[in-house]
Coordinates of N, CA and C in Angstrom, one line a residue:
D1 N 22.1 26.2 -10.9 CA 22.2 26.1 -9.5 C 21.0 25.5 -8.8
V2 N 21.2 24.9 -7.7 CA 20.1 24.3 -6.9 C 20.0 25.0 -5.6
Q3 N 18.8 25.5 -5.2 CA 18.6 26.1 -3.9 C 17.8 25.1 -3.0
L4 N 18.3 24.9 -1.8 CA 17.7 23.9 -0.9 C 17.1 24.7 0.3
R5 N 15.9 24.3 0.6 CA 15.2 24.8 1.8 C 14.7 23.7 2.7
P6 N 15.3 23.4 3.8 CA 14.9 22.3 4.7 C 13.4 22.4 5.2
L7 N 12.7 21.3 5.3 CA 11.4 21.3 5.9 C 11.5 20.6 7.3
F8 N 12.2 19.4 7.2 CA 12.4 18.6 8.4 C 13.8 18.2 8.5
P9 N 14.7 19.0 9.2 CA 16.0 18.6 9.5 C 16.0 17.6 10.7
F10 N 16.5 16.4 10.5 CA 16.5 15.4 11.5 C 17.8 15.1 12.1
S11 N 18.7 16.1 12.0 CA 20.0 16.1 12.7 C 20.1 17.4 13.5
G12 N 20.7 17.3 14.7 CA 20.9 18.4 15.5 C 20.6 18.1 17.0
P13 N 20.3 19.2 17.8 CA 20.1 19.0 19.2 C 18.9 18.0 19.4
L14 N 19.0 17.2 20.5 CA 18.0 16.2 20.7 C 16.6 16.7 20.8
S15 N 16.4 17.8 21.6 CA 15.1 18.4 21.8 C 14.4 18.8 20.5
E16 N 15.2 19.4 19.6 CA 14.7 19.9 18.4 C 14.3 18.7 17.5
V17 N 15.1 17.7 17.4 CA 14.8 16.5 16.5 C 13.5 15.8 17.1
V18 N 13.5 15.6 18.4 CA 12.3 15.0 19.0 C 11.0 15.8 18.7
S19 N 11.1 17.1 18.7 CA 9.9 17.9 18.4 C 9.5 17.7 16.9
R20 N 10.5 17.6 16.0 CA 10.1 17.3 14.6 C 9.5 16.0 14.4
I21 N 10.1 15.0 15.0 CA 9.6 13.6 14.9 C 8.1 13.5 15.4
S22 N 7.9 14.3 16.5 CA 6.5 14.2 17.1 C 5.4 14.7 16.1
R23 N 5.8 15.3 15.0 CA 4.8 15.8 14.1 C 4.5 14.7 13.0
W24 N 5.0 13.5 13.3 CA 4.8 12.4 12.4 C 4.0 11.3 13.1
Q25 N 3.2 10.6 12.3 CA 2.4 9.5 12.8 C 2.5 8.2 12.0
R26 N 2.4 7.1 12.5 CA 2.5 5.8 11.7 C 1.2 5.5 11.0
V27 N 1.3 4.9 9.9 CA 0.1 4.4 9.1 C 0.5 3.1 8.4
D28 N 0.4 2.0 9.2 CA 0.7 0.7 8.7 C -0.5 -0.1 8.2
D29 N -0.2 -1.2 7.6 CA -1.3 -2.0 7.0 C -2.3 -2.6 8.1
V30 N -2.0 -2.4 9.4 CA -3.0 -2.9 10.4 C -4.3 -2.2 10.2
I31 N -4.4 -1.1 9.6 CA -5.7 -0.4 9.3 C -6.5 -1.3 8.4
M32 N -5.9 -2.2 7.7 CA -6.6 -3.1 6.7 C -6.6 -4.5 7.1
G33 N -6.2 -4.8 8.4 CA -6.1 -6.2 8.8 C -4.7 -6.8 8.7
G34 N -3.7 -6.0 8.3 CA -2.4 -6.5 8.2 C -1.6 -6.6 9.5
Q35 N -0.4 -7.1 9.4 CA 0.4 -7.3 10.6 C 1.7 -6.6 10.7
S36 N 1.9 -5.6 9.8 CA 3.2 -4.9 9.7 C 3.2 -3.8 10.8
E37 N 4.4 -3.4 11.2 CA 4.6 -2.4 12.2 C 5.8 -1.6 12.0
S38 N 5.7 -0.3 12.1 CA 6.9 0.6 11.9 C 6.8 1.9 12.7
Q39 N 7.8 2.7 12.7 CA 7.9 3.9 13.5 C 9.0 4.8 13.0
L40 N 8.7 6.1 13.0 CA 9.8 7.1 12.7 C 10.4 7.4 14.1
Q41 N 11.7 7.1 14.3 CA 12.3 7.3 15.6 C 13.6 7.9 15.5
L42 N 14.2 8.2 16.7 CA 15.5 8.8 16.7 C 16.6 7.8 16.2
G43 N 17.6 8.3 15.5 CA 18.7 7.5 15.1 C 19.8 7.6 16.0
A44 N 21.0 7.4 15.5 CA 22.2 7.4 16.3 C 22.6 8.9 16.7
A45 N 23.3 9.0 17.9 CA 23.7 10.3 18.4 C 25.2 10.4 18.2
S46 N 25.7 11.6 18.0 CA 27.1 11.8 17.9 C 27.8 11.6 19.3
P47 N 28.9 10.8 19.4 CA 29.5 10.5 20.7 C 30.2 11.8 21.2
E48 N 30.6 12.7 20.3 CA 31.3 13.9 20.7 C 30.3 15.0 21.3
T49 N 29.2 15.3 20.6 CA 28.3 16.4 20.9 C 27.0 15.9 21.6
G50 N 26.6 14.6 21.3 CA 25.4 14.1 21.8 C 24.2 14.5 20.9
D51 N 24.5 15.3 19.8 CA 23.4 15.6 18.9 C 23.0 14.4 18.1
V52 N 21.7 14.4 17.7 CA 21.1 13.4 16.9 C 21.7 13.5 15.5
E53 N 22.0 12.4 14.8 CA 22.6 12.4 13.5 C 21.6 12.2 12.4
Y54 N 20.5 11.5 12.7 CA 19.4 11.3 11.8 C 18.2 10.7 12.5
A55 N 17.1 10.6 11.7 CA 15.9 9.9 12.2 C 15.8 8.6 11.4
S56 N 15.1 7.6 11.9 CA 15.1 6.3 11.2 C 13.6 5.9 11.1
F57 N 13.2 5.7 9.8 CA 11.9 5.1 9.6 C 12.1 3.6 9.4
R58 N 11.7 2.8 10.4 CA 12.1 1.4 10.4 C 11.0 0.6 11.0
G59 N 11.0 -0.7 10.7 CA 10.0 -1.6 11.2 C 10.1 -3.0 10.6
I60 N 9.0 -3.7 10.6 CA 8.9 -5.0 10.0 C 7.7 -5.0 9.1
C61 N 7.9 -5.3 7.8 CA 6.8 -5.3 6.8 C 6.5 -6.7 6.5
R62 N 5.2 -7.1 6.8 CA 4.7 -8.4 6.5 C 3.7 -8.4 5.4
V63 N 3.8 -9.4 4.5 CA 2.8 -9.4 3.4 C 1.5 -10.1 3.7
E64 N 1.4 -10.8 4.8 CA 0.2 -11.4 5.2 C -0.9 -10.4 5.6
G65 N -1.9 -10.3 4.8 CA -3.0 -9.4 5.1 C -2.7 -7.9 4.7
G66 N -1.6 -7.6 4.1 CA -1.3 -6.2 3.8 C 0.0 -6.1 2.9
G67 N 1.0 -5.7 3.6 CA 2.3 -5.5 2.8 C 2.8 -4.1 2.7
F68 N 2.5 -3.2 3.7 CA 3.0 -1.9 3.6 C 3.2 -1.3 5.0
C69 N 4.1 -0.4 5.1 CA 4.4 0.4 6.3 C 4.4 1.9 5.9
G70 N 4.0 2.8 6.7 CA 4.0 4.2 6.4 C 4.2 5.1 7.6
A71 N 4.7 6.3 7.3 CA 4.7 7.3 8.3 C 4.3 8.6 7.6
R72 N 3.5 9.4 8.2 CA 3.1 10.7 7.6 C 3.1 11.8 8.6
T73 N 3.2 13.0 8.1 CA 3.1 14.1 9.0 C 1.7 14.3 9.5
N74 N 1.6 14.9 10.7 CA 0.3 15.3 11.1 C -0.3 16.3 10.1
A75 N -1.6 16.3 9.9 CA -2.2 17.2 8.9 C -1.9 18.6 9.3
F76 N -1.6 19.5 8.3 CA -1.3 20.9 8.6 C -2.6 21.6 8.8
A77 N -2.6 22.6 9.7 CA -3.8 23.4 9.9 C -4.2 24.2 8.7
N78 N -3.1 24.7 8.0 CA -3.3 25.5 6.9 C -2.5 24.9 5.7
R79 N -2.9 25.2 4.5 CA -2.1 24.6 3.4 C -0.7 25.2 3.3
L80 N 0.2 24.4 2.8 CA 1.6 24.8 2.7 C 1.8 25.1 1.2
D81 N 2.2 26.3 0.8 CA 2.4 26.7 -0.6 C 3.8 26.5 -1.0
L82 N 4.1 25.5 -1.8 CA 5.4 25.2 -2.3 C 5.6 25.5 -3.8
S83 N 4.7 26.4 -4.3 CA 4.7 26.6 -5.7 C 6.0 27.3 -6.2
N84 N 6.8 27.9 -5.3 CA 8.1 28.5 -5.7 C 9.2 27.5 -5.8
F85 N 8.9 26.3 -5.6 CA 9.9 25.2 -5.6 C 9.7 24.2 -6.7
T86 N 10.8 23.5 -7.0 CA 10.7 22.5 -8.1 C 10.3 21.1 -7.6
G87 N 10.6 20.8 -6.4 CA 10.2 19.5 -5.9 C 10.8 19.2 -4.5
I88 N 10.7 18.0 -4.1 CA 11.1 17.5 -2.7 C 12.5 16.9 -2.8
Y89 N 13.3 17.0 -1.8 CA 14.6 16.3 -1.7 C 14.7 15.6 -0.4
L90 N 15.4 14.5 -0.3 CA 15.7 13.8 0.9 C 17.2 13.5 0.9
V91 N 17.8 13.5 2.1 CA 19.1 13.1 2.3 C 19.0 11.8 3.2
A92 N 19.2 10.6 2.5 CA 18.8 9.4 3.1 C 19.7 8.2 2.7
R93 N 19.5 7.1 3.4 CA 20.1 5.8 3.1 C 19.2 4.7 3.6
S94 N 19.3 3.5 3.0 CA 18.5 2.4 3.5 C 19.4 1.2 3.8
D95 N 18.8 0.2 4.4 CA 19.5 -1.0 4.8 C 19.6 -2.0 3.6
G96 N 19.9 -1.5 2.4 CA 19.9 -2.4 1.3 C 19.3 -1.7 0.1
P97 N 19.4 -2.4 -1.1 CA 18.8 -1.8 -2.3 C 17.3 -1.8 -2.3
K98 N 16.6 -0.9 -1.6 CA 15.2 -0.9 -1.5 C 14.6 0.3 -2.2
R99 N 13.3 0.2 -2.5 CA 12.5 1.3 -3.1 C 11.4 1.8 -2.2
F100 N 11.3 3.1 -1.9 CA 10.3 3.6 -1.1 C 9.4 4.6 -1.9
K101 N 8.4 5.1 -1.3 CA 7.6 6.1 -2.0 C 7.4 7.3 -1.1
F102 N 7.3 8.5 -1.7 CA 7.0 9.7 -1.0 C 5.6 10.2 -1.4
N103 N 4.7 10.5 -0.4 CA 3.4 10.9 -0.6 C 3.1 12.3 -0.3
I104 N 2.3 13.0 -1.1 CA 1.8 14.3 -0.8 C 0.3 14.4 -0.9
R105 N -0.3 14.9 0.1 CA -1.8 15.1 0.1 C -2.1 16.5 -0.2
T106 N -2.9 16.8 -1.2 CA -3.2 18.2 -1.6 C -4.6 18.7 -1.3
K107 N -5.3 17.9 -0.6 CA -6.7 18.2 -0.2 C -6.8 18.3 1.3
E108 N -7.6 19.2 1.8 CA -7.7 19.4 3.3 C -8.3 18.2 4.0
K109 N -9.3 17.6 3.3 CA -9.9 16.4 3.9 C -9.1 15.1 3.5
A110 N -8.8 14.3 4.5 CA -8.1 13.1 4.2 C -8.9 12.1 3.4
G111 N -8.3 11.3 2.5 CA -9.0 10.4 1.7 C -8.0 9.4 1.1
E112 N -8.4 8.5 0.2 CA -7.6 7.5 -0.4 C -6.8 8.0 -1.6
T113 N -7.1 9.3 -2.1 CA -6.4 9.8 -3.2 C -5.3 10.8 -2.8
L114 N -4.1 10.6 -3.4 CA -3.0 11.5 -3.1 C -2.0 11.5 -4.2
Y115 N -0.9 12.2 -4.1 CA 0.2 12.1 -5.1 C 1.3 11.4 -4.6
Q116 N 2.0 10.6 -5.4 CA 3.0 9.7 -5.0 C 4.2 9.6 -6.0
A117 N 5.4 9.5 -5.5 CA 6.6 9.3 -6.4 C 7.5 8.3 -5.7
P118 N 8.1 7.3 -6.5 CA 9.0 6.4 -5.9 C 10.4 6.9 -5.8
F119 N 11.2 6.4 -4.9 CA 12.6 6.8 -4.9 C 13.5 5.7 -4.3
D120 N 14.7 5.6 -4.8 CA 15.7 4.6 -4.3 C 16.8 5.3 -3.5
P121 N 16.8 5.2 -2.2 CA 17.9 5.8 -1.4 C 19.2 5.1 -1.6
A122 N 20.2 5.7 -1.1 CA 21.6 5.1 -1.1 C 21.5 3.8 -0.3
D123 N 22.2 2.8 -0.8 CA 22.3 1.5 -0.1 C 23.4 1.7 1.0
G124 N 22.9 1.8 2.2 CA 23.8 2.0 3.4 C 24.6 0.8 3.8
T125 N 24.4 -0.4 3.1 CA 25.1 -1.6 3.5 C 26.3 -1.8 2.5
S126 N 26.5 -0.9 1.6 CA 27.6 -1.1 0.6 C 28.4 0.2 0.4
G127 N 29.5 0.2 -0.2 CA 30.3 1.4 -0.5 C 30.7 2.1 0.8
D128 N 30.5 3.4 0.8 CA 30.9 4.2 2.0 C 29.9 4.3 3.1
H129 N 28.7 3.6 2.9 CA 27.7 3.6 3.9 C 27.1 5.0 4.1
G130 N 27.4 5.9 3.2 CA 27.0 7.3 3.4 C 25.6 7.6 2.9
F131 N 25.1 8.8 3.3 CA 23.8 9.4 2.9 C 24.0 10.0 1.5
K132 N 22.9 10.0 0.7 CA 22.9 10.6 -0.6 C 21.7 11.5 -0.7
R133 N 21.8 12.6 -1.4 CA 20.7 13.4 -1.6 C 19.9 13.0 -2.9
I134 N 18.6 12.9 -2.7 CA 17.7 12.4 -3.8 C 16.7 13.6 -4.1
F135 N 16.5 13.9 -5.4 CA 15.6 14.9 -5.8 C 14.4 14.3 -6.5
L136 N 13.2 14.8 -6.0 CA 12.0 14.3 -6.6 C 11.2 15.5 -7.1
P137 N 11.2 15.8 -8.4 CA 10.5 16.9 -8.9 C 9.0 16.7 -8.8
F138 N 8.3 17.8 -8.6 CA 6.8 17.7 -8.4 C 6.2 17.1 -9.7
L139 N 6.8 17.3 -10.8 CA 6.3 16.7 -12.1 C 6.4 15.2 -12.1
A140 N 7.2 14.6 -11.2 CA 7.4 13.1 -11.1 C 6.3 12.5 -10.3
F141 N 5.5 13.3 -9.5 CA 4.4 12.7 -8.7 C 3.2 12.4 -9.5
R142 N 2.6 11.2 -9.3 CA 1.4 10.8 -10.0 C 0.3 10.7 -9.0
Q143 N -0.9 11.1 -9.4 CA -2.1 11.0 -8.5 C -2.5 9.5 -8.5
V144 N -2.7 9.0 -7.3 CA -3.0 7.6 -7.1 C -4.2 7.5 -6.2
K145 N -4.9 6.3 -6.3 CA -5.9 5.9 -5.3 C -5.5 4.5 -4.8
R146 N -5.2 4.4 -3.6 CA -4.7 3.2 -3.0 C -3.5 2.7 -3.8
S147 N -2.6 3.5 -4.2 CA -1.3 3.2 -4.9 C -1.5 3.0 -6.4
T148 N -2.8 3.0 -6.9 CA -3.0 2.7 -8.3 C -3.1 4.1 -9.0
P149 N -2.3 4.3 -10.0 CA -2.3 5.6 -10.8 C -3.7 5.9 -11.4
I150 N -4.1 7.1 -11.4 CA -5.4 7.6 -11.9 C -5.1 8.1 -13.3
P151 N -5.6 7.5 -14.4 CA -5.4 7.9 -15.8 C -5.9 9.4 -16.0
G152 N -5.1 10.2 -16.7 CA -5.5 11.5 -17.0 C -5.6 12.5 -15.8
A153 N -5.0 12.1 -14.7 CA -5.0 13.0 -13.5 C -4.2 14.3 -13.8
P154 N -4.5 15.4 -13.2 CA -3.8 16.6 -13.3 C -2.4 16.6 -12.6
P155 N -1.5 17.4 -12.9 CA -0.2 17.5 -12.2 C -0.4 17.9 -10.7
L156 N 0.5 17.6 -9.9 CA 0.4 17.9 -8.5 C 0.3 19.4 -8.3
P157 N -0.7 19.9 -7.6 CA -0.8 21.4 -7.3 C 0.0 21.7 -6.1
S158 N 1.2 22.1 -6.3 CA 2.2 22.3 -5.2 C 1.8 23.5 -4.3
N159 N 0.8 24.2 -4.6 CA 0.4 25.4 -3.7 C -0.6 25.0 -2.7
T160 N -1.0 23.7 -2.6 CA -2.0 23.3 -1.6 C -1.5 21.9 -1.0
V161 N -0.5 22.0 -0.2 CA 0.0 20.8 0.4 C -0.5 20.7 1.9
Y162 N -1.1 19.6 2.2 CA -1.7 19.5 3.6 C -1.0 18.4 4.4
Q163 N -0.3 17.5 3.7 CA 0.3 16.4 4.4 C 1.4 15.8 3.5
M164 N 2.4 15.2 4.2 CA 3.5 14.5 3.5 C 3.7 13.1 4.2
G165 N 4.2 12.2 3.4 CA 4.4 10.9 4.0 C 5.5 10.0 3.3
L166 N 5.9 8.9 4.0 CA 6.8 7.9 3.5 C 6.1 6.6 3.5
V167 N 6.4 5.7 2.5 CA 5.8 4.4 2.4 C 6.8 3.4 1.9
Y168 N 6.8 2.2 2.6 CA 7.6 1.1 2.1 C 6.5 0.0 1.8
S169 N 6.4 -0.4 0.6 CA 5.3 -1.3 0.2 C 5.7 -2.3 -0.8
R170 N 5.1 -3.5 -0.8 CA 5.3 -4.5 -1.8 C 4.7 -4.1 -3.2
F171 N 3.8 -3.1 -3.1 CA 3.2 -2.6 -4.4 C 3.9 -1.4 -4.8
Q172 N 4.0 -1.2 -6.1 CA 4.7 0.0 -6.7 C 3.7 0.9 -7.3
G173 N 2.8 0.3 -8.2 CA 1.8 1.2 -8.9 C 0.5 0.6 -9.0
G174 N 0.1 -0.2 -8.0 CA -1.2 -0.8 -8.0 C -1.1 -2.3 -7.5
E175 N -2.2 -2.9 -7.3 CA -2.2 -4.3 -6.7 C -1.5 -5.3 -7.6
D176 N -1.4 -5.1 -8.9 CA -0.8 -6.0 -9.8 C 0.6 -5.5 -10.2
D177 N 1.1 -4.4 -9.7 CA 2.4 -3.9 -10.0 C 3.2 -3.9 -8.8
Y178 N 4.1 -5.0 -8.7 CA 4.9 -5.2 -7.5 C 6.2 -4.4 -7.5
N179 N 6.6 -4.0 -6.3 CA 7.9 -3.3 -6.1 C 9.0 -4.3 -6.3
P180 N 9.9 -4.0 -7.3 CA 11.0 -4.9 -7.6 C 12.1 -4.9 -6.6
K181 N 12.1 -3.9 -5.7 CA 13.1 -3.7 -4.7 C 12.5 -3.8 -3.3
F182 N 11.5 -4.7 -3.2 CA 10.9 -4.9 -1.9 C 11.3 -6.3 -1.3
S183 N 11.5 -6.4 0.0 CA 11.7 -7.7 0.6 C 11.0 -7.6 1.9
A184 N 10.2 -8.6 2.2 CA 9.5 -8.7 3.5 C 10.4 -8.8 4.6
G185 N 10.0 -8.3 5.8 CA 10.8 -8.4 7.0 C 11.3 -7.1 7.4
D186 N 12.4 -7.1 8.1 CA 13.0 -5.8 8.7 C 13.4 -4.9 7.6
F187 N 13.2 -3.6 7.8 CA 13.7 -2.5 6.9 C 14.0 -1.3 7.7
A188 N 14.8 -0.5 7.1 CA 15.2 0.8 7.7 C 15.5 1.9 6.7
L189 N 15.0 3.0 6.8 CA 15.3 4.2 6.0 C 15.8 5.3 6.9
D190 N 17.1 5.6 6.9 CA 17.7 6.6 7.8 C 17.6 7.9 7.0
I191 N 17.1 9.0 7.7 CA 16.9 10.3 7.0 C 17.6 11.4 7.8
Q192 N 18.4 12.1 7.1 CA 19.0 13.3 7.8 C 18.2 14.6 7.5
E193 N 17.5 14.6 6.4 CA 16.8 15.8 6.1 C 15.8 15.6 5.0
I194 N 14.6 16.3 5.1 CA 13.6 16.3 4.1 C 13.3 17.8 3.8
G195 N 13.3 18.2 2.6 CA 13.1 19.6 2.2 C 12.6 19.8 0.8
V196 N 12.6 21.0 0.4 CA 12.2 21.4 -1.0 C 13.4 22.1 -1.7
Y197 N 13.4 22.0 -3.0 CA 14.5 22.6 -3.7 C 13.9 23.4 -4.9
R198 N 14.8 24.3 -5.4 CA 14.4 25.0 -6.6 C 15.5 24.9 -7.6
E199 N 15.2 24.4 -8.8 CA 16.2 24.3 -9.9 C 15.6 25.0 -11.1
E200 N 16.3 26.0 -11.6 CA 15.7 26.9 -12.6 C 15.3 26.2 -13.9
R201 N 15.9 25.1 -14.2 CA 15.6 24.5 -15.5 C 14.4 23.6 -15.4
Q202 N 13.8 23.5 -14.2 CA 12.6 22.7 -14.0 C 12.6 21.4 -14.6
H203 N 13.5 20.5 -14.1 CA 13.7 19.2 -14.6 C 12.3 18.4 -14.6
A204 N 12.1 17.7 -15.7 CA 10.9 16.9 -15.8 C 11.1 15.4 -15.5
S205 N 12.4 15.0 -15.4 CA 12.7 13.6 -15.1 C 12.3 13.3 -13.7
W206 N 12.3 12.0 -13.3 CA 11.9 11.6 -12.0 C 12.9 11.9 -10.9
A207 N 14.2 12.1 -11.3 CA 15.2 12.5 -10.4 C 16.4 13.2 -11.1
I208 N 17.1 14.1 -10.4 CA 18.3 14.7 -11.0 C 19.4 14.5 -10.1
H209 N 20.6 14.7 -10.5 CA 21.8 14.4 -9.8 C 22.6 15.7 -9.6
N210 N 23.6 15.6 -8.7 CA 24.4 16.8 -8.4 C 25.5 17.0 -9.4
I211 N 25.4 16.5 -10.6 CA 26.4 16.7 -11.6 C 25.7 17.3 -12.9
D212 N 26.4 18.3 -13.4 CA 25.9 18.9 -14.7 C 26.2 17.9 -15.8
E213 N 25.1 17.5 -16.5 CA 25.3 16.5 -17.6 C 26.2 17.0 -18.7
K214 N 26.2 18.3 -19.0 CA 27.0 18.7 -20.2 C 28.5 18.9 -19.8
T215 N 28.8 19.4 -18.7 CA 30.2 19.7 -18.3 C 30.8 18.7 -17.3
S216 N 29.9 17.9 -16.7 CA 30.3 16.9 -15.7 C 30.9 17.7 -14.5
A217 N 30.6 18.9 -14.4 CA 31.0 19.7 -13.2 C 30.0 19.7 -12.1
P218 N 30.4 19.8 -10.9 CA 29.4 19.8 -9.8 C 28.5 21.0 -9.8
V219 N 27.2 20.7 -9.6 CA 26.3 21.8 -9.6 C 26.4 22.5 -8.2
R220 N 26.4 23.8 -8.2 CA 26.5 24.6 -7.0 C 25.1 24.5 -6.2
I221 N 25.2 24.1 -4.9 CA 24.1 23.9 -4.1 C 24.1 24.9 -3.0
K222 N 23.1 25.6 -2.8 CA 23.0 26.7 -1.8 C 21.9 26.3 -0.8
V223 N 22.3 26.1 0.5 CA 21.3 25.8 1.5 C 20.8 27.1 2.1
E224 N 19.5 27.3 2.1 CA 19.0 28.5 2.7 C 18.2 28.2 4.0
E225 N 17.6 29.2 4.6 CA 16.8 28.9 5.8 C 15.7 28.0 5.6
S226 N 15.3 27.3 6.7 CA 14.2 26.4 6.6 C 12.9 27.1 6.2
V227 N 12.0 26.3 5.5 CA 10.7 26.8 5.2 C 9.8 26.7 6.4
P228 N 9.2 27.7 6.9 CA 8.3 27.6 8.1 C 7.1 26.7 7.8
L229 N 6.9 25.7 8.6 CA 5.7 24.8 8.4 C 4.5 25.4 9.1
P230 N 3.3 25.1 8.6 CA 2.1 25.5 9.3 C 2.0 24.7 10.6
R231 N 1.3 25.2 11.6 CA 1.1 24.4 12.8 C 0.2 23.2 12.4
D232 N 0.3 22.1 13.3 CA -0.5 21.0 13.1 C -2.0 21.3 13.3
A233 N -2.9 20.6 12.6 CA -4.3 20.8 12.8 C -4.6 20.3 14.2
E234 N -5.6 20.9 14.9 CA -5.9 20.6 16.2 C -6.5 19.2 16.4
K235 N -7.4 18.8 15.4 CA -8.0 17.5 15.4 C -7.3 16.6 14.3
Q236 N -6.6 15.6 14.7 CA -5.9 14.7 13.8 C -6.8 13.5 13.5
T237 N -6.8 13.1 12.2 CA -7.6 12.0 11.8 C -6.9 10.7 12.2
I238 N -7.5 9.9 13.0 CA -6.9 8.6 13.4 C -7.0 7.6 12.2
P239 N -5.9 7.1 11.7 CA -6.0 6.2 10.6 C -6.9 5.0 10.9
G240 N -7.9 4.8 10.0 CA -8.8 3.7 10.1 C -8.9 3.0 8.8
P241 N -9.6 1.8 8.7 CA -9.7 1.1 7.5 C -10.6 1.8 6.5
P242 N -10.3 1.7 5.2 CA -11.1 2.4 4.2 C -12.5 1.8 4.2
R243 N -13.4 2.4 3.5 CA -14.8 2.0 3.5 C -15.0 0.6 3.0
W244 N -14.3 0.2 2.0 CA -14.5 -1.1 1.4 C -14.1 -2.2 2.4
V245 N -13.1 -1.9 3.2 CA -12.7 -2.9 4.2 C -13.7 -3.0 5.3
R246 N -14.3 -1.9 5.7 CA -15.3 -1.9 6.8 C -16.6 -2.7 6.3
L247 N -16.9 -2.5 5.0 CA -18.1 -3.3 4.5 C -17.8 -4.7 4.4
L248 N -16.6 -5.1 4.0 CA -16.2 -6.5 3.9 C -16.2 -7.2 5.3
R249 N -15.8 -6.4 6.3 CA -15.8 -7.0 7.7 C -17.2 -7.2 8.1
K250 N -18.1 -6.3 7.8 CA -19.5 -6.4 8.2 C -20.1 -7.7 7.5
L251 N -19.9 -7.8 6.2 CA -20.4 -9.0 5.5 C -19.8 -10.3 6.1
T252 N -18.5 -10.3 6.4 CA -17.9 -11.5 6.9 C -18.5 -11.8 8.3
G253 N -18.7 -10.8 9.1 CA -19.3 -11.0 10.4 C -20.7 -11.6 10.3
R254 N -21.5 -11.1 9.4 CA -22.8 -11.6 9.2 C -22.8 -13.1 8.8
R255 N -21.9 -13.5 7.9 CA -21.8 -14.9 7.5 C -21.4 -15.8 8.6
R256 N -20.5 -15.3 9.5 CA -20.1 -16.1 10.6 C -21.2 -16.3 11.6
R257 N -22.0 -15.3 11.8 CA -23.1 -15.4 12.7 C -24.2 -16.4 12.2
K258 N -24.4 -16.4 10.9 CA -25.4 -17.3 10.3 C -24.9 -18.7 10.4
K259 N -23.6 -19.0 10.3 CA -23.1 -20.3 10.4 C -23.3 -20.8 11.9
R260 N -23.2 -19.9 12.8 CA -23.4 -20.3 14.2 C -24.8 -20.7 14.5

């Protein structure tokens, strides 16, 4: 059996969804001199009830000077302990066969090192255009520095979660490892829900499905109450360029001044 506990339900009354979206911030490649732009925003509303049906992480990803778009939660004031759960799940669809990444920061101080796992949402442009649930076990997350995996890094410590995020990038596992399901230009990831799940067998694969492999019978899924999130930290770190980018800009500026 699989137990689900929502963290960010993005469907429901307008005021509630707006409040949840307000806990997210954009982190695009403009911090490194890129030209991409994105936003987590309200999706379509039900014509009958007026309730929001999903949130949409969408924008334009340009490879000139960068090549990634991101959205992340505001940093939590206190760590979120998810050690009783197996991993993260999303109910999502994209505007084509695209690959995204889910980020988890496990240190209180923001930096370039975090944990990351790729996922392929349902292709909303084909079939029934419906949303599909994706499971990402914590064991599937790898520690990375600027998207490059760190050899010999420890498993994700799920008892110290300070931030979560979404990324659409032309890079998959480093600057020389390109995302095979990336296309520059417009993109959209519609999300109905982000949460955590518990699966007793503790799957070690990067994703599991809602079908029992032995019997081909549907796995029973039980949705429980939402996990209470810590309040946002009072002082949020404004995304800025990493140290090596700042140094490069200083050197470039000096050379330009000398030429003048």
